[in-house]
Short mmCIF file of C-alpha atoms in Angstrom, two decimals:
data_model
loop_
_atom_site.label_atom_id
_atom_site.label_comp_id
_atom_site.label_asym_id
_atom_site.label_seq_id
_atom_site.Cartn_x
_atom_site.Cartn_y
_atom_site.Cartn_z
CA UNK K 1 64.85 -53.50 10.26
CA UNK K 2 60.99 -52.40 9.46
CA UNK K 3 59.80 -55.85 8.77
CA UNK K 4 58.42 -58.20 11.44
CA UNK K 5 56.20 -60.63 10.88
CA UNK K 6 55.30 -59.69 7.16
CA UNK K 7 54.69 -56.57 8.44
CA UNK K 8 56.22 -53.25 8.01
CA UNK K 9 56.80 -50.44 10.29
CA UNK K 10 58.39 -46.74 10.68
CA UNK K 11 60.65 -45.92 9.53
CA UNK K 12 60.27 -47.82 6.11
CA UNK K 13 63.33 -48.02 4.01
CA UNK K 14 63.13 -48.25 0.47
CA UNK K 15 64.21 -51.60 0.38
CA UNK K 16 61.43 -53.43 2.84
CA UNK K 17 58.85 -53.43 0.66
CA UNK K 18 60.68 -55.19 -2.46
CA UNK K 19 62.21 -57.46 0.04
CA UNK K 20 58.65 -58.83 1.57
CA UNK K 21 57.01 -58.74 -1.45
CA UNK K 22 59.71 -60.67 -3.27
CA UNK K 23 60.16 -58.44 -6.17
CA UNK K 24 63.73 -57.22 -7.48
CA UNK K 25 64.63 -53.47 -8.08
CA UNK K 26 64.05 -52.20 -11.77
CA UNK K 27 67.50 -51.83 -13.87
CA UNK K 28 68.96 -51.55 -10.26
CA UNK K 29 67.27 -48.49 -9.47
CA UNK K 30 65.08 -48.90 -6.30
CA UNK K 31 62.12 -47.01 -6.79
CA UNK K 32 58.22 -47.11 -4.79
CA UNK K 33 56.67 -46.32 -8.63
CA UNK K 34 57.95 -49.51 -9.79
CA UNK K 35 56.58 -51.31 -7.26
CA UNK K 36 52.62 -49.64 -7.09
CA UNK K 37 53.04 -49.88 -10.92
CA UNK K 38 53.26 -53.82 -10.84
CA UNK K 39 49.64 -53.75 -9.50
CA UNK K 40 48.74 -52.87 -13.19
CA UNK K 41 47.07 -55.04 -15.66
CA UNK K 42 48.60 -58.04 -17.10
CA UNK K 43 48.44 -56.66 -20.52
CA UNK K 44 49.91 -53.92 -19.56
CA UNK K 45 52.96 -55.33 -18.09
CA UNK K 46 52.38 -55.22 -14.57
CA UNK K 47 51.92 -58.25 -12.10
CA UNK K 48 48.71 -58.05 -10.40
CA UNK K 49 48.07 -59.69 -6.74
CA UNK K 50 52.33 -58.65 -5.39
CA UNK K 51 50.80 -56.21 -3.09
CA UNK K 52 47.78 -57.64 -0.43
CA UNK K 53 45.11 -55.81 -1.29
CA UNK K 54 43.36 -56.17 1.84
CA UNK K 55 46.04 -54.42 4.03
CA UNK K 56 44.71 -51.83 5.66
CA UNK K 57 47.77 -49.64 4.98
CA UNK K 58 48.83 -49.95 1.56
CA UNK K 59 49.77 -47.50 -1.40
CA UNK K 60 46.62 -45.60 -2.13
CA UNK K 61 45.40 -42.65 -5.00
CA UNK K 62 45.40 -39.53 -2.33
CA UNK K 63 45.57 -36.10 -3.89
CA UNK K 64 49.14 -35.22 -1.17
CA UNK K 65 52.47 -35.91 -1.00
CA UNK K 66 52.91 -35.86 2.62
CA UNK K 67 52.55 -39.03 4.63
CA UNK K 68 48.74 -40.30 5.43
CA UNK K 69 47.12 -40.24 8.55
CA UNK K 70 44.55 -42.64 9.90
CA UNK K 71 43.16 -39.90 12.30
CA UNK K 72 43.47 -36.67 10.04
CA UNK K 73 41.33 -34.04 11.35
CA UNK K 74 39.16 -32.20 9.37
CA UNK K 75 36.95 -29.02 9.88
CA UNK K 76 33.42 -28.40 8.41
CA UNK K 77 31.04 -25.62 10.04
CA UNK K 78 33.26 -25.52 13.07
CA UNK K 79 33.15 -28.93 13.58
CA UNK K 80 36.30 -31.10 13.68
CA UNK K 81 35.77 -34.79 12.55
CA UNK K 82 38.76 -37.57 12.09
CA UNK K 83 38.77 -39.10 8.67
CA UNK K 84 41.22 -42.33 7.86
CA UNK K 85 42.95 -41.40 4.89
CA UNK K 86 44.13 -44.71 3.85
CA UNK K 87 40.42 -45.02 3.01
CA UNK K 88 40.69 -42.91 -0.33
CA UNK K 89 40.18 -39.74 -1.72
CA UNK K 90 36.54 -37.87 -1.53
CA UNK K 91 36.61 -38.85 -5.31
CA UNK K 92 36.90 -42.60 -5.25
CA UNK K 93 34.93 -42.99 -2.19
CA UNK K 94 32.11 -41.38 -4.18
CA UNK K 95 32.66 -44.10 -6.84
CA UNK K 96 32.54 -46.97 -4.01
CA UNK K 97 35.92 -47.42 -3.58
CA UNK K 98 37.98 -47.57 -0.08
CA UNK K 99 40.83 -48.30 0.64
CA UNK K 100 42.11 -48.68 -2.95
CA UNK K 101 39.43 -51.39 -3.51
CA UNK K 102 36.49 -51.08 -5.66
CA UNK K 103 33.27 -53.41 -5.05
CA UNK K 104 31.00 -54.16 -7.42
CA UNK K 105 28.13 -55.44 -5.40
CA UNK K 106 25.12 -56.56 -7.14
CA UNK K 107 21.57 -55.44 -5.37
CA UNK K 108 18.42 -55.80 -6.80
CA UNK K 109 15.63 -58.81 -6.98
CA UNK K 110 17.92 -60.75 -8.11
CA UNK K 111 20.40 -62.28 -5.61
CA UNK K 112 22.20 -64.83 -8.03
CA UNK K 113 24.24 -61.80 -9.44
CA UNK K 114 26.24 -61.73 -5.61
CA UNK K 115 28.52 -64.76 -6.96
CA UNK K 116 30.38 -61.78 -9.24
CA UNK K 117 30.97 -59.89 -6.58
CA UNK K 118 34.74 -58.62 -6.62
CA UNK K 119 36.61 -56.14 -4.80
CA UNK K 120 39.31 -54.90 -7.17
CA UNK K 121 42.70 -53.07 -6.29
CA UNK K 122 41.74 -50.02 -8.70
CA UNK K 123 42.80 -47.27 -6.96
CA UNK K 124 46.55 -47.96 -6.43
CA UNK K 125 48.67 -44.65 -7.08
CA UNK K 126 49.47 -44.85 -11.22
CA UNK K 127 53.09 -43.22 -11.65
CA UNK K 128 52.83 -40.16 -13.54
CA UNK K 129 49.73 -39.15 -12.19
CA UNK K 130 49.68 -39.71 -8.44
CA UNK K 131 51.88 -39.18 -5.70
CA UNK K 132 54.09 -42.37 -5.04
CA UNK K 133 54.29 -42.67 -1.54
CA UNK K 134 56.75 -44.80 0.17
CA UNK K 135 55.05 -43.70 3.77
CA UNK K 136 51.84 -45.81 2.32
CA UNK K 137 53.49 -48.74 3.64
CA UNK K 138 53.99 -47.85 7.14
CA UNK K 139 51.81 -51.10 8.76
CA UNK K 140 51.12 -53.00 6.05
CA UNK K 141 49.92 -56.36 6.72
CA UNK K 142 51.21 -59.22 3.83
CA UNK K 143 48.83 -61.35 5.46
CA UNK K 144 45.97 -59.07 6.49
CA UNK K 145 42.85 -60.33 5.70
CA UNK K 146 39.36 -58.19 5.57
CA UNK K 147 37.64 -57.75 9.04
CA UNK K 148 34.77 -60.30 7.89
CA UNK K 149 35.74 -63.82 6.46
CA UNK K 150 33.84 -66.91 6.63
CA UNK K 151 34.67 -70.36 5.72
CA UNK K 152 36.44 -71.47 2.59
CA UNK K 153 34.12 -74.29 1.04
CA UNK K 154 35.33 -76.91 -1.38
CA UNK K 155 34.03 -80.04 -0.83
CA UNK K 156 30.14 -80.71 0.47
CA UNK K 157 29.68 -84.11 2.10
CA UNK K 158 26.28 -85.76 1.11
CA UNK K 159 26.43 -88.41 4.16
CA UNK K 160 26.12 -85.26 6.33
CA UNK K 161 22.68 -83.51 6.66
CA UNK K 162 23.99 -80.06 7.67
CA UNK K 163 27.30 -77.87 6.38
CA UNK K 164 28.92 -76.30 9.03
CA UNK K 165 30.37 -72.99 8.51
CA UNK K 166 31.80 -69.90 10.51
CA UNK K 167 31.66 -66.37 9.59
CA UNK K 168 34.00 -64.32 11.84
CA UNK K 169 33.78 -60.59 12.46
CA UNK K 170 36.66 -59.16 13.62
CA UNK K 171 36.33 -54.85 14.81
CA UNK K 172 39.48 -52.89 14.77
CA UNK K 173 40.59 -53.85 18.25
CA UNK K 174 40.99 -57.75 17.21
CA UNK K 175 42.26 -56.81 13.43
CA UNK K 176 43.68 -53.25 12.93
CA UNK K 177 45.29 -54.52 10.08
CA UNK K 178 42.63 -55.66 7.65
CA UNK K 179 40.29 -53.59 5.43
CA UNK K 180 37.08 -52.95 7.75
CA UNK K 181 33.72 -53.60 5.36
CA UNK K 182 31.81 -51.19 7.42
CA UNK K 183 33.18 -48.85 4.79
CA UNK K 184 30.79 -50.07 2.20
CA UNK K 185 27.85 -51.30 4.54
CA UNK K 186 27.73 -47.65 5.88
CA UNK K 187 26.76 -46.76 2.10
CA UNK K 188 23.42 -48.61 1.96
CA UNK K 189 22.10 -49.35 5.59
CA UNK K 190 21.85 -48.19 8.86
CA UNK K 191 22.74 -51.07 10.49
CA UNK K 192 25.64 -52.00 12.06
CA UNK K 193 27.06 -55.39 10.79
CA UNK K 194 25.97 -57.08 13.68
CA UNK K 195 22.50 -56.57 13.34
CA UNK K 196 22.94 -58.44 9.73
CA UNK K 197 21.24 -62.30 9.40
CA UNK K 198 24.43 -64.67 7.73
CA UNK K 199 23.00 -66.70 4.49
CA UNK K 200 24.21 -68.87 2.01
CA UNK K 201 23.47 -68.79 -1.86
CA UNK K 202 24.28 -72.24 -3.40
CA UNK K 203 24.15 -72.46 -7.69
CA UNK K 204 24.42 -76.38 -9.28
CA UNK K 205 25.93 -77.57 -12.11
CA UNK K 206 22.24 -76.88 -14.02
CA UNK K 207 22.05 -73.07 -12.93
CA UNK K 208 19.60 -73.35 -10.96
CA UNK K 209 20.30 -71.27 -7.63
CA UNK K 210 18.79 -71.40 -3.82
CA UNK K 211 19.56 -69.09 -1.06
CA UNK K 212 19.04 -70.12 2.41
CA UNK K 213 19.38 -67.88 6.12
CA UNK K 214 22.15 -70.01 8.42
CA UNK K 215 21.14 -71.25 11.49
CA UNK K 216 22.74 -70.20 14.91
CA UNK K 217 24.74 -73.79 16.43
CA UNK K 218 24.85 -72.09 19.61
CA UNK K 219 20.81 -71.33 19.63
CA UNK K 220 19.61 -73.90 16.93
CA UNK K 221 17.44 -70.84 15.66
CA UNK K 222 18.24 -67.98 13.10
CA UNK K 223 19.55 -65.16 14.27
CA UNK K 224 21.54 -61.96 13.36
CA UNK K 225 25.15 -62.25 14.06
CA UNK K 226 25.11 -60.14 17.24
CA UNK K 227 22.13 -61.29 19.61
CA UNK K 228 22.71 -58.23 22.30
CA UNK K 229 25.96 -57.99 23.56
CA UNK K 230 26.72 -61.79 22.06
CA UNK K 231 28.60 -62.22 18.61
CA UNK K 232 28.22 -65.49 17.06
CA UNK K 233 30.67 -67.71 14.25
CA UNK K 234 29.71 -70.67 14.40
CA UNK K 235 26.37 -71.67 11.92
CA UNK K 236 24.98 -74.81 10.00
CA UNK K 237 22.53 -75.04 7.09
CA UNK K 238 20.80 -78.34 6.08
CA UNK K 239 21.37 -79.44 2.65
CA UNK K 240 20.28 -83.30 3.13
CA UNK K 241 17.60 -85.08 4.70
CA UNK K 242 18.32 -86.01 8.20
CA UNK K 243 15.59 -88.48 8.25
CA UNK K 244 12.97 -86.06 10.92
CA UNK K 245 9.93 -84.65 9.61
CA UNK K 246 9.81 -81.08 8.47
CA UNK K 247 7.28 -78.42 9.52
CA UNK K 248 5.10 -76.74 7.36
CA UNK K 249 6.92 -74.42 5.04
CA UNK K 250 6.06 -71.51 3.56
CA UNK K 251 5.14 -71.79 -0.24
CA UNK K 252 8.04 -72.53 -2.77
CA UNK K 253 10.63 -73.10 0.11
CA UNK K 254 12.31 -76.35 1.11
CA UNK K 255 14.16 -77.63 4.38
CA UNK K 256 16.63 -79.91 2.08
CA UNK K 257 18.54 -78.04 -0.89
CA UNK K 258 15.66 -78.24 -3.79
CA UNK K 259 18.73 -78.32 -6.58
CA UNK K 260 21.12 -81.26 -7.76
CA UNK K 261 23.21 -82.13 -5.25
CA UNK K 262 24.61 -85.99 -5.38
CA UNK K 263 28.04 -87.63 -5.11
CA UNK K 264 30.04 -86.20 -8.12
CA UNK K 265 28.17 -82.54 -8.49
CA UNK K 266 29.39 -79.20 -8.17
CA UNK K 267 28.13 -75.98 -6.78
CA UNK K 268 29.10 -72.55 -6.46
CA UNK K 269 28.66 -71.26 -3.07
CA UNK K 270 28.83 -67.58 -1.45
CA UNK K 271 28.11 -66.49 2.05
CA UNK K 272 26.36 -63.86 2.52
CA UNK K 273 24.77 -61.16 4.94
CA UNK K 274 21.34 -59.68 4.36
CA UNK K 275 19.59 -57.56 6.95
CA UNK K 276 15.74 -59.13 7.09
CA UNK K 277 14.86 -61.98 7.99
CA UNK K 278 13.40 -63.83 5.00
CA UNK K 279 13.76 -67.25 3.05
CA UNK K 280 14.31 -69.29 6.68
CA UNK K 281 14.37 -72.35 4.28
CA UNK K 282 15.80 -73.01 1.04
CA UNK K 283 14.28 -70.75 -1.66
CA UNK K 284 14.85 -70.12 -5.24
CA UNK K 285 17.10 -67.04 -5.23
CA UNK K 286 15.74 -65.65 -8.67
CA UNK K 287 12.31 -65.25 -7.66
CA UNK K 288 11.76 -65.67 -3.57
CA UNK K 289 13.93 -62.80 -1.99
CA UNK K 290 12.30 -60.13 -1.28
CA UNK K 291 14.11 -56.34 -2.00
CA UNK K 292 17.22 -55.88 1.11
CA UNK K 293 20.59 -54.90 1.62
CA UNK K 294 22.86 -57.81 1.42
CA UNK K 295 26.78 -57.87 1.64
CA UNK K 296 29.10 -60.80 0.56
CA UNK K 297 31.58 -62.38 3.06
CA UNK K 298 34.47 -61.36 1.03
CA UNK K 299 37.13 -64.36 1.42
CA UNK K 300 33.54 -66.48 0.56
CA UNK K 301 32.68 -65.54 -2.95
CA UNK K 302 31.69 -68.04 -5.43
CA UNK K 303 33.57 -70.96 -3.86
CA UNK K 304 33.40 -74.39 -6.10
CA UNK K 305 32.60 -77.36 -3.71
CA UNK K 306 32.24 -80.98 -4.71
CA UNK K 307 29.65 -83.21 -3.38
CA UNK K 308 31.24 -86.41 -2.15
CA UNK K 309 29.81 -89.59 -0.96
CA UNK K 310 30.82 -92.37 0.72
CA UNK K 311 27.73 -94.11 -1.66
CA UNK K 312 27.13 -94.30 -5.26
CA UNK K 313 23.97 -91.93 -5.33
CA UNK K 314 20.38 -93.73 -5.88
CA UNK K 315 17.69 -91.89 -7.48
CA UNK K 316 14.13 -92.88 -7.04
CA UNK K 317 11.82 -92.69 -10.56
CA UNK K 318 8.34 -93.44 -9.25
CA UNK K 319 5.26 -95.35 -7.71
CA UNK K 320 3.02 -97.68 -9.84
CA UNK K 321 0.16 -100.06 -9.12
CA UNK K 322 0.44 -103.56 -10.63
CA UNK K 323 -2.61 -105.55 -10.80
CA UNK K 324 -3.05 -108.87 -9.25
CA UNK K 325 -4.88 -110.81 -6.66
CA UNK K 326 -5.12 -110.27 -3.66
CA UNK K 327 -1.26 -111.64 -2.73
CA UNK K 328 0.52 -111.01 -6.17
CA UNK K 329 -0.97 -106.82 -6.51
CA UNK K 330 1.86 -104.34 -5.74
CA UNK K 331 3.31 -101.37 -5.62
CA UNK K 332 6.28 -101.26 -7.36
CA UNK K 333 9.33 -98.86 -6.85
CA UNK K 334 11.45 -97.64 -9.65
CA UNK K 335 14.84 -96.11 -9.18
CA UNK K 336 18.34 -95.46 -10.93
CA UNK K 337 21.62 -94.54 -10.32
CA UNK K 338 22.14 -91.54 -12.79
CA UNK K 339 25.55 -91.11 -11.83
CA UNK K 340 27.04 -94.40 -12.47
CA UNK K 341 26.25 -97.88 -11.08
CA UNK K 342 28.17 -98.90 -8.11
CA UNK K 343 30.29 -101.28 -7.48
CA UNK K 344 28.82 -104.89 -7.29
CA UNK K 345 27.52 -106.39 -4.09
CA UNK K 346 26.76 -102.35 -2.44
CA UNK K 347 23.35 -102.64 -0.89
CA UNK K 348 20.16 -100.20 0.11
CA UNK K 349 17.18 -100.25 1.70
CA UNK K 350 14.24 -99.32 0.10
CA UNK K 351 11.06 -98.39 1.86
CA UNK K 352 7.69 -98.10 0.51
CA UNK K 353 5.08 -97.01 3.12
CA UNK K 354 1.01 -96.68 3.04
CA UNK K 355 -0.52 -94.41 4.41
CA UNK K 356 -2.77 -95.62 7.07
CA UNK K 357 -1.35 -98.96 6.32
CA UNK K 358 1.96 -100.73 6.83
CA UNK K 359 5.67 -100.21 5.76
CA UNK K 360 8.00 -102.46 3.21
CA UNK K 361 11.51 -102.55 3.53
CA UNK K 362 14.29 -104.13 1.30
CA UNK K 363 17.74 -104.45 1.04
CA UNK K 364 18.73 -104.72 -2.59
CA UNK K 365 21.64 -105.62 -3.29
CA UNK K 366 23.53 -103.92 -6.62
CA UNK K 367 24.80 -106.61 -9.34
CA UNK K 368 25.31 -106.22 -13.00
CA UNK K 369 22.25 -106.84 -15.55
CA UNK K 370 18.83 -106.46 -12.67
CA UNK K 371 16.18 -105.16 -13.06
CA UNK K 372 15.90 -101.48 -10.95
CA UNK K 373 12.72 -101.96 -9.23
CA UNK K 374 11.23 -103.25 -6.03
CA UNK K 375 8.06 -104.63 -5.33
CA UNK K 376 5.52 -104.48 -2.40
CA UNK K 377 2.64 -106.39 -2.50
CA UNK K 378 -0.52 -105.25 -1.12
CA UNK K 379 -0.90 -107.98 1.21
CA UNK K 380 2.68 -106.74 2.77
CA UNK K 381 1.20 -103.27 2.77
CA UNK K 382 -2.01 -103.81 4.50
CA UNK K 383 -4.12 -105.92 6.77
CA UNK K 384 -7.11 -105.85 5.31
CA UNK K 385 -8.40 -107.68 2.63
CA UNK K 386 -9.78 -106.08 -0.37
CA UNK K 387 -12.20 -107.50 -2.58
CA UNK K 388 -11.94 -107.41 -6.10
CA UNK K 389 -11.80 -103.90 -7.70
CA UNK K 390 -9.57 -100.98 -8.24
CA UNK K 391 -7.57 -99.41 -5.18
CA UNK K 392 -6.28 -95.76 -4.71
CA UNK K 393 -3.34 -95.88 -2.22
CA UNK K 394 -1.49 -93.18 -0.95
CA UNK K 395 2.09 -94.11 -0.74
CA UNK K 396 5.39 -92.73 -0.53
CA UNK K 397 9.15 -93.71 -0.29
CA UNK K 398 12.74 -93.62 0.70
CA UNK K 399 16.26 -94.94 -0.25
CA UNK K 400 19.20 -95.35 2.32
CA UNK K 401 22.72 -96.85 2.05
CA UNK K 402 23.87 -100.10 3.80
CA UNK K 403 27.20 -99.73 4.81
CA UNK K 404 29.37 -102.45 4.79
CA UNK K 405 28.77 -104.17 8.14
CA UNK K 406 24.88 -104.33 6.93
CA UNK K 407 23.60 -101.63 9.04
CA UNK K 408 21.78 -99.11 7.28
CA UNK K 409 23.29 -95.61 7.40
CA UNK K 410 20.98 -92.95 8.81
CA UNK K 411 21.06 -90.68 5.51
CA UNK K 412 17.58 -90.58 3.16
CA UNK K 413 19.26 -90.70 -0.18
CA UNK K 414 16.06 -89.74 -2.33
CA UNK K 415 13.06 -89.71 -1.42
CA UNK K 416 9.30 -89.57 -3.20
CA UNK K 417 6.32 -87.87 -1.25
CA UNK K 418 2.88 -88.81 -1.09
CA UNK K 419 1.58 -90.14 -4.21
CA UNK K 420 -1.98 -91.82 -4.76
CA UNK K 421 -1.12 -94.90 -6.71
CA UNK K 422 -4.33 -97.13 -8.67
CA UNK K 423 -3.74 -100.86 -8.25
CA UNK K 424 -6.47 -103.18 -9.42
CA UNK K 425 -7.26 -106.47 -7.30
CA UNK K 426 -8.30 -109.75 -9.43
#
């Protein structure tokens, strides 16, 4: 018996691979063209997706009939080098194909493009035309999976600040039986994979689309995914506010995710690895990243996640003075809840802050037919005592959840910076 484990082994009888692949014999005649001729296009009868494509060892286009070799020797000015001929014929590797798979891998200005990456099973052997090996599936792997995969992302929680992901690297020694995507990063850099920074690029439901370098859980810092001798998995990136102060950013970047991103929303997420250091924060992918070689984490290509909340999301509007004396002048908060009102008797705190002055807080408590705004008088926000005249304030605010013992969840919903508001005293 050559199968174990989904795998196959010498010697391979005809039979093994329609048995693991769970495909019966053509008109009862058992055949290896039948089977690398099911890897053809639906319209054109064949059944796409029956043969892993990332197996290592797999049938391949190779100009011989005899059996492969992963260590074939080859001379070239006296020189004797050891090529793996499951990677493909001098041919297709010249057309960026190995190991039967062709990736189209966008590079340019524009990042967005990675999200249609795809590495295609092109160069399967077409009966007729190529030699129809049944050696090509000596070790083949039915569950092989490429040497780099990272996290498969569906939903996004919007209670959380940070998404935690991993993006594993696996050399030959770990998984001998996956395709190795050193093959194609040897094509455009000379830098190992570990010297490559992870990143994620993150599209909403609008189009707009942000790209963003991970951060290192281990070291809380960015870094490549090999720090010396160290590889590294584990990495977070914040998408929500986690109520602490930013630092100063660089121009057009932002610490939380800049795009729409609330209970209900979809985006379309990729991991990615690009070898310089740029965009540390979130930045707009079509016009902040700067020209690099970048490489997709294949099993993490435009992945649709769903924001979820525990909370009906709260949007806040704006900051405007209302006149008044002394004790009836205000600021006054507006705010909505664009994705549906929730249920009656769900609370939040609102905050409205001077600068230099004091801080308001309400709860406010949802029920049908009010009035979406809060209001903090001037005499709540200050100590002083203005005389009659017209006020510039500098103000800002925040929205949080209550939960439902009345504490108030640590999690900045929306938030409005620093805004000078008029407000005209009686």
């Amino acid at each position: 018996m050559a199968i174990d484990k989904n795998k196959i082994a010498a010697p391979v009888a005809i039979t093994d691979p329609y048995n693991l692949l769970g495909i019966y014999p053509k008109n009862g005649v058992w055949d290896v063209a039948d089977i690398v001729a099911l890897e053809r296009p639906l319209l054109q009868g064949g059944r796409p997706g029956r043969i892993n494509k990332w197996s290592r060892h797999k049938p391949v286009r190779y100009p011989q009939a005899a059996q492969l070799s992963d260590n074939y020797p080859q001379q070239a000015g006296g020189v004797t080098t050891y090529i793996d001929q499951w990677e493909g014929s001098d041919t297709d590797k010249n057309q960026g194909i190995r190991y039967g798979l062709k990736a189209t891998i966008p590079h340019g200005t524009n990042i967005v493009a990675i999200h249609d990456t795809s590495f295609d099973y092109v160069a399967y052997p077409h009966p007729g035309t190529d030699f129809c090996r049944l050696s090509d599936f000596d070790g083949y792997d039915h569950n092989a999976e490429p040497n780099l995969t990272g996290s498969k992302i569906d939903e996004i929680s919007a209670d959380v600040p940070y998404l935690f992901v991993d993006i594993n690297y696996y050399d030959t020694s770990v998984n001998p039986t996956g395709v190795p995507v050193e093959s194609w990063l040897s094509l455009a850099s000379d830098k190992s994979i570990g010297d490559y920074y992870p990143a994620i690029l993150a599209t909403d439901g609008n189009g707009s689309s942000f790209a963003r370098l991970l951060t290192n859980t281990s070291t809380n810092t960015v870094t490549t995914l090999r720090v010396g001798d160290v590889w590294y998995s584990a990495f977070k990136v914040k998408f929500f506010s986690d109520g602490t102060t930013p630092p100063i950013l660089p121009v057009g970047q932002s610490d939380t995710f800049p795009g729409e991103a609330t209970n209900g929303s979809t985006l379309k997420i990729t991991l990615f690895l690009i070898d310089t250091k740029t965009f540390e924060y979130w930045a707009a992918a079509d016009k902040q990243i700067t020209v690099a070689d970048y490489f997709p984490v294949p099993t993490s290509i435009a992945m649709t996640a769903e924001v979820s909340s525990e909370y009906v999301y709260c949007k806040l509007i704006g900051l405007a003075g209302i006149p008044g004396t002394y004790q009836t002048a205000a600021i006054a908060l507006r705010f909505s809840f664009p994705n549906g009102n929730p249920p009656a008797g769900s609370k939040y705190e609102f905050e409205i802050a001077m600068k230099g002055g004091g801080s308001y807080k309400y709860v406010f408590t949802y029920q049908t037919n009010l009035l979406f705004q809060i209001n903090a008088t001037i005499q709540e926000l200050t100590a002083s005592r203005p005389l009659p005249g017209t006020y510039t304030y500098t103000v800002y605010a925040r929205v949080r959840p209550v939960d439902s013992a009345g504490q108030v969840v640590d999690k900045v919903m929306d938030s409005l910076p620093e805004i000078e508001v008029k407000v005209t005293i009686l």
